[in-house]
Tab-separated table of N, CA and C and ligand atoms in Angstrom:
chain	number	residue	atom	x	y	z
C	19	UNK	N	46.508	1.563	71.912
C	19	UNK	CA	47.138	1.876	70.621
C	19	UNK	C	47.262	3.366	70.440
C	20	UNK	N	48.298	3.758	69.749
C	20	UNK	CA	48.435	5.174	69.425
C	20	UNK	C	47.460	5.552	68.333
C	21	UNK	N	47.051	6.753	68.417
C	21	UNK	CA	46.119	7.243	67.425
C	21	UNK	C	46.839	8.281	66.549
C	22	UNK	N	47.334	7.799	65.404
C	22	UNK	CA	48.110	8.697	64.546
C	22	UNK	C	47.265	9.876	64.053
C	23	UNK	N	46.009	9.613	63.847
C	23	UNK	CA	45.140	10.682	63.362
C	23	UNK	C	45.008	11.798	64.395
C	24	UNK	N	44.951	11.374	65.663
C	24	UNK	CA	44.835	12.381	66.732
C	24	UNK	C	46.093	13.222	66.788
C	25	UNK	N	47.248	12.590	66.681
C	25	UNK	CA	48.496	13.334	66.680
C	25	UNK	C	48.541	14.321	65.515
C	26	UNK	N	48.085	13.843	64.364
C	26	UNK	CA	48.072	14.705	63.189
C	26	UNK	C	47.213	15.935	63.406
C	27	UNK	N	46.121	15.729	64.150
C	27	UNK	CA	45.254	16.865	64.417
C	27	UNK	C	45.878	17.843	65.416
C	28	UNK	N	46.614	17.292	66.368
C	28	UNK	CA	47.073	18.107	67.484
C	28	UNK	C	48.435	18.753	67.236
C	29	UNK	N	49.242	18.112	66.419
C	29	UNK	CA	50.591	18.625	66.176
C	29	UNK	C	50.706	19.041	64.724
C	30	UNK	N	50.875	20.345	64.499
C	30	UNK	CA	51.067	20.804	63.130
C	30	UNK	C	52.427	20.346	62.609
C	31	UNK	N	52.471	19.988	61.347
C	31	UNK	CA	53.719	19.509	60.771
C	31	UNK	C	54.794	20.579	60.811
C	32	UNK	N	54.404	21.801	60.507
C	32	UNK	CA	55.395	22.885	60.533
C	32	UNK	C	55.905	23.120	61.957
C	33	UNK	N	54.994	22.983	62.894
C	33	UNK	CA	55.356	23.158	64.305
C	33	UNK	C	56.376	22.109	64.714
C	34	UNK	N	56.119	20.888	64.356
C	34	UNK	CA	57.033	19.799	64.701
C	34	UNK	C	58.361	19.960	63.976
C	35	UNK	N	58.303	20.330	62.696
C	35	UNK	CA	59.526	20.515	61.920
C	35	UNK	C	60.403	21.574	62.582
C	36	UNK	N	59.797	22.670	62.993
C	36	UNK	CA	60.526	23.739	63.641
C	36	UNK	C	61.137	23.294	64.968
C	37	UNK	N	60.343	22.540	65.711
C	37	UNK	CA	60.814	22.100	67.026
C	37	UNK	C	61.974	21.117	66.878
C	38	UNK	N	61.949	20.310	65.828
C	38	UNK	CA	62.973	19.304	65.662
C	38	UNK	C	64.140	19.782	64.794
C	39	UNK	N	64.128	21.070	64.449
C	39	UNK	CA	65.284	21.638	63.800
C	39	UNK	C	65.323	21.481	62.293
C	40	UNK	N	64.176	21.131	61.697
C	40	UNK	CA	64.133	21.080	60.233
C	40	UNK	C	63.845	22.476	59.725
C	41	UNK	N	64.746	22.977	58.918
C	41	UNK	CA	64.633	24.340	58.440
C	41	UNK	C	63.627	24.439	57.304
C	42	UNK	N	62.563	25.212	57.553
C	42	UNK	CA	61.533	25.419	56.553
C	42	UNK	C	61.651	26.855	56.063
C	43	UNK	N	61.835	27.046	54.760
C	43	UNK	CA	62.026	28.392	54.252
C	43	UNK	C	60.691	29.150	54.137
C	44	UNK	N	60.780	30.371	53.675
C	44	UNK	CA	59.561	31.203	53.684
C	44	UNK	C	58.548	30.751	52.629
C	45	UNK	N	58.980	29.848	51.767
C	45	UNK	CA	58.023	29.278	50.819
C	45	UNK	C	57.386	28.011	51.360
C	46	UNK	N	57.735	27.649	52.574
C	46	UNK	CA	57.173	26.462	53.171
C	46	UNK	C	57.850	25.182	52.709
C	47	UNK	N	59.078	25.311	52.192
C	47	UNK	CA	59.798	24.149	51.715
C	47	UNK	C	61.010	23.867	52.589
C	48	UNK	N	61.398	22.613	52.642
C	48	UNK	CA	62.563	22.218	53.418
C	48	UNK	C	63.390	21.266	52.577
C	49	UNK	N	64.648	21.106	52.941
C	49	UNK	CA	65.480	20.117	52.246
C	49	UNK	C	65.015	18.740	52.689
C	50	UNK	N	64.719	17.920	51.701
C	50	UNK	CA	64.138	16.601	51.956
C	50	UNK	C	65.075	15.751	52.800
C	51	UNK	N	64.508	15.095	53.791
C	51	UNK	CA	65.328	14.209	54.642
C	51	UNK	C	65.309	12.769	54.131
C	52	UNK	N	64.576	12.549	53.048
C	52	UNK	CA	64.467	11.184	52.528
C	52	UNK	C	65.448	10.930	51.377
C	53	UNK	N	65.983	11.947	50.804
C	53	UNK	CA	67.018	11.775	49.782
C	53	UNK	C	68.032	12.915	49.938
C	54	UNK	N	69.195	12.787	49.328
C	54	UNK	CA	70.185	13.832	49.410
C	54	UNK	C	69.761	15.062	48.642
C	55	UNK	N	69.189	16.003	49.357
C	55	UNK	CA	68.558	17.137	48.715
C	55	UNK	C	69.418	18.379	48.862
C	56	UNK	N	69.781	18.985	47.749
C	56	UNK	CA	70.605	20.204	47.818
C	56	UNK	C	69.730	21.451	47.853
C	57	UNK	N	68.579	21.346	47.222
C	57	UNK	CA	67.654	22.462	47.243
C	57	UNK	C	66.389	21.999	47.938
C	58	UNK	N	65.685	22.920	48.596
C	58	UNK	CA	64.446	22.523	49.286
C	58	UNK	C	63.406	21.993	48.296
C	59	UNK	N	63.222	20.699	48.280
C	59	UNK	CA	62.260	20.071	47.372
C	59	UNK	C	61.037	19.571	48.116
C	60	UNK	N	61.140	19.568	49.429
C	60	UNK	CA	60.050	18.991	50.218
C	60	UNK	C	59.153	20.109	50.748
C	61	UNK	N	57.916	20.040	50.326
C	61	UNK	CA	56.957	21.057	50.751
C	61	UNK	C	56.333	20.623	52.079
C	62	UNK	N	56.329	21.540	53.018
C	62	UNK	CA	55.762	21.242	54.322
C	62	UNK	C	54.386	21.878	54.437
C	63	UNK	N	53.382	21.065	54.443
C	63	UNK	CA	52.004	21.572	54.612
C	63	UNK	C	51.615	21.437	56.071
C	64	UNK	N	50.454	21.880	56.421
C	64	UNK	CA	50.045	21.824	57.828
C	64	UNK	C	49.876	20.382	58.309
C	65	UNK	N	49.394	19.516	57.446
C	65	UNK	CA	49.080	18.167	57.905
C	65	UNK	C	49.855	17.066	57.184
C	66	UNK	N	50.643	17.437	56.203
C	66	UNK	CA	51.473	16.411	55.523
C	66	UNK	C	52.640	17.086	54.818
C	67	UNK	N	53.575	16.255	54.395
C	67	UNK	CA	54.679	16.774	53.572
C	67	UNK	C	54.693	16.020	52.262
C	68	UNK	N	55.296	16.637	51.267
C	68	UNK	CA	55.448	15.976	49.980
C	68	UNK	C	56.736	16.457	49.339
C	69	UNK	N	57.587	15.524	48.948
C	69	UNK	CA	58.812	15.869	48.265
C	69	UNK	C	58.599	15.772	46.777
C	70	UNK	N	58.840	16.866	46.071
C	70	UNK	CA	58.608	16.879	44.641
C	70	UNK	C	59.794	16.316	43.854
C	71	UNK	N	60.840	15.931	44.562
C	71	UNK	CA	61.981	15.309	43.896
C	71	UNK	C	61.914	13.788	43.978
C	72	UNK	N	61.701	13.260	45.178
C	72	UNK	CA	61.716	11.802	45.348
C	72	UNK	C	60.338	11.216	45.633
C	73	UNK	N	59.356	12.079	45.835
C	73	UNK	CA	57.998	11.581	46.031
C	73	UNK	C	57.663	11.161	47.442
C	74	UNK	N	58.573	11.416	48.388
C	74	UNK	CA	58.267	11.094	49.787
C	74	UNK	C	57.016	11.850	50.225
C	75	UNK	N	56.187	11.143	50.953
C	75	UNK	CA	54.900	11.746	51.324
C	75	UNK	C	54.469	11.118	52.633
C	76	UNK	N	53.974	11.944	53.562
C	76	UNK	CA	53.530	11.375	54.816
C	76	UNK	C	53.067	12.443	55.765
C	77	UNK	N	52.818	12.024	57.011
C	77	UNK	CA	52.344	12.988	57.994
C	77	UNK	C	53.414	13.233	59.064
C	78	UNK	N	53.010	13.931	60.081
C	78	UNK	CA	53.970	14.363	61.087
C	78	UNK	C	54.657	13.176	61.769
C	79	UNK	N	53.943	12.077	61.915
C	79	UNK	CA	54.533	10.900	62.552
C	79	UNK	C	55.596	10.285	61.641
C	80	UNK	N	55.308	10.226	60.344
C	80	UNK	CA	56.302	9.692	59.389
C	80	UNK	C	57.560	10.540	59.385
C	81	UNK	N	57.369	11.867	59.420
C	81	UNK	CA	58.528	12.764	59.386
C	81	UNK	C	59.395	12.568	60.623
C	82	UNK	N	58.746	12.509	61.773
C	82	UNK	CA	59.471	12.319	63.021
C	82	UNK	C	60.210	10.978	63.041
C	83	UNK	N	59.559	9.956	62.549
C	83	UNK	CA	60.190	8.636	62.474
C	83	UNK	C	61.446	8.708	61.635
C	84	UNK	N	61.361	9.367	60.485
C	84	UNK	CA	62.512	9.448	59.595
C	84	UNK	C	63.638	10.293	60.210
C	85	UNK	N	63.260	11.416	60.826
C	85	UNK	CA	64.264	12.320	61.370
C	85	UNK	C	65.083	11.666	62.475
C	86	UNK	N	64.412	10.837	63.265
C	86	UNK	CA	65.090	10.283	64.446
C	86	UNK	C	65.362	8.791	64.311
C	87	UNK	N	65.082	8.214	63.155
C	87	UNK	CA	65.344	6.804	62.966
C	87	UNK	C	64.493	5.921	63.872
C	88	UNK	N	63.243	6.313	64.035
C	88	UNK	CA	62.342	5.576	64.932
C	88	UNK	C	61.304	4.817	64.103
C	89	UNK	N	60.672	3.858	64.733
C	89	UNK	CA	59.497	3.256	64.120
C	89	UNK	C	58.368	4.269	64.239
C	90	UNK	N	57.323	4.033	63.503
C	90	UNK	CA	56.198	4.960	63.537
C	90	UNK	C	55.577	5.034	64.935
C	91	UNK	N	55.517	3.892	65.570
C	91	UNK	CA	54.956	3.876	66.931
C	91	UNK	C	55.834	4.647	67.895
C	92	UNK	N	57.157	4.467	67.788
C	92	UNK	CA	58.076	5.207	68.640
C	92	UNK	C	57.999	6.700	68.352
C	93	UNK	N	57.849	7.052	67.089
C	93	UNK	CA	57.745	8.455	66.725
C	93	UNK	C	56.475	9.056	67.339
C	94	UNK	N	55.404	8.286	67.324
C	94	UNK	CA	54.157	8.779	67.910
C	94	UNK	C	54.351	9.014	69.397
C	95	UNK	N	55.048	8.110	70.060
C	95	UNK	CA	55.321	8.275	71.498
C	95	UNK	C	56.131	9.530	71.729
C	96	UNK	N	57.125	9.757	70.860
C	96	UNK	CA	57.979	10.941	71.024
C	96	UNK	C	57.155	12.204	70.851
C	97	UNK	N	56.299	12.228	69.849
C	97	UNK	CA	55.473	13.409	69.602
C	97	UNK	C	54.559	13.665	70.795
C	98	UNK	N	53.991	12.602	71.339
C	98	UNK	CA	53.128	12.739	72.504
C	98	UNK	C	53.893	13.341	73.674
C	99	UNK	N	55.109	12.833	73.884
C	99	UNK	CA	55.925	13.310	74.992
C	99	UNK	C	56.328	14.777	74.762
C	100	UNK	N	56.799	15.087	73.561
C	100	UNK	CA	57.322	16.409	73.275
C	100	UNK	C	56.245	17.475	73.203
C	101	UNK	N	55.036	17.071	72.819
C	101	UNK	CA	53.964	18.043	72.667
C	101	UNK	C	52.897	17.910	73.732
C	102	UNK	N	53.178	17.115	74.752
C	102	UNK	CA	52.274	17.022	75.894
C	102	UNK	C	50.947	16.401	75.592
C	103	UNK	N	50.943	15.432	74.699
C	103	UNK	CA	49.692	14.718	74.389
C	103	UNK	C	49.697	13.451	75.225
C	104	UNK	N	48.674	13.283	76.002
C	104	UNK	CA	48.698	12.144	76.943
C	104	UNK	C	47.640	11.095	76.655
C	105	UNK	N	46.697	11.418	75.800
C	105	UNK	CA	45.515	10.544	75.752
C	105	UNK	C	45.587	9.508	74.632
C	106	UNK	N	46.659	9.483	73.836
C	106	UNK	CA	46.630	8.598	72.681
C	106	UNK	C	46.733	7.138	73.045
C	107	UNK	N	47.213	6.848	74.266
C	107	UNK	CA	47.321	5.456	74.632
C	107	UNK	C	46.056	4.975	75.348
C	108	UNK	N	45.118	5.863	75.522
C	108	UNK	CA	43.851	5.447	76.125
C	108	UNK	C	43.157	4.479	75.198
C	109	UNK	N	42.450	3.528	75.778
C	109	UNK	CA	41.698	2.621	74.910
C	109	UNK	C	40.646	3.374	74.138
C	110	UNK	N	40.448	3.019	72.881
C	110	UNK	CA	39.442	3.733	72.098
C	110	UNK	C	38.054	3.544	72.672
C	111	UNK	N	37.283	4.596	72.646
C	111	UNK	CA	35.902	4.501	73.132
C	111	UNK	C	35.067	3.721	72.152
C	112	UNK	N	34.499	2.638	72.603
C	112	UNK	CA	33.685	1.830	71.701
C	112	UNK	C	32.218	1.865	72.098
L	22	LIG	ZN1	62.943	13.762	48.643
C-alpha cells in the first residue's frame, strides 16, 4: 500500500506545486484548482493547502490527484515516480 503520510513528509507541497506548474505567488497563494478562481484564494502551506473561497483542503497527494485527474492512489504513484520515492510500496513493517 502507498503511504500517503510518507509522501507528505518527503514532498513539500510548494515543491510539488512548483514542479507541476501551479503558480504560487509571493504570499504563498495560488489560484484554486478546485473552483473557478480569478484571484489566488488557495493558500499553499508546506504540508497542506486550503482554499479560503471554496474550502478545498488537502495534502500534496490530493492536490496532485486534482491537477492531473488521477485517483489518490495514482497521484501517490506519480509523486513517488516524479520525486524518486521508491519505498512507499514496501510492505509496512509490523
Ligand atoms: Zn477553491
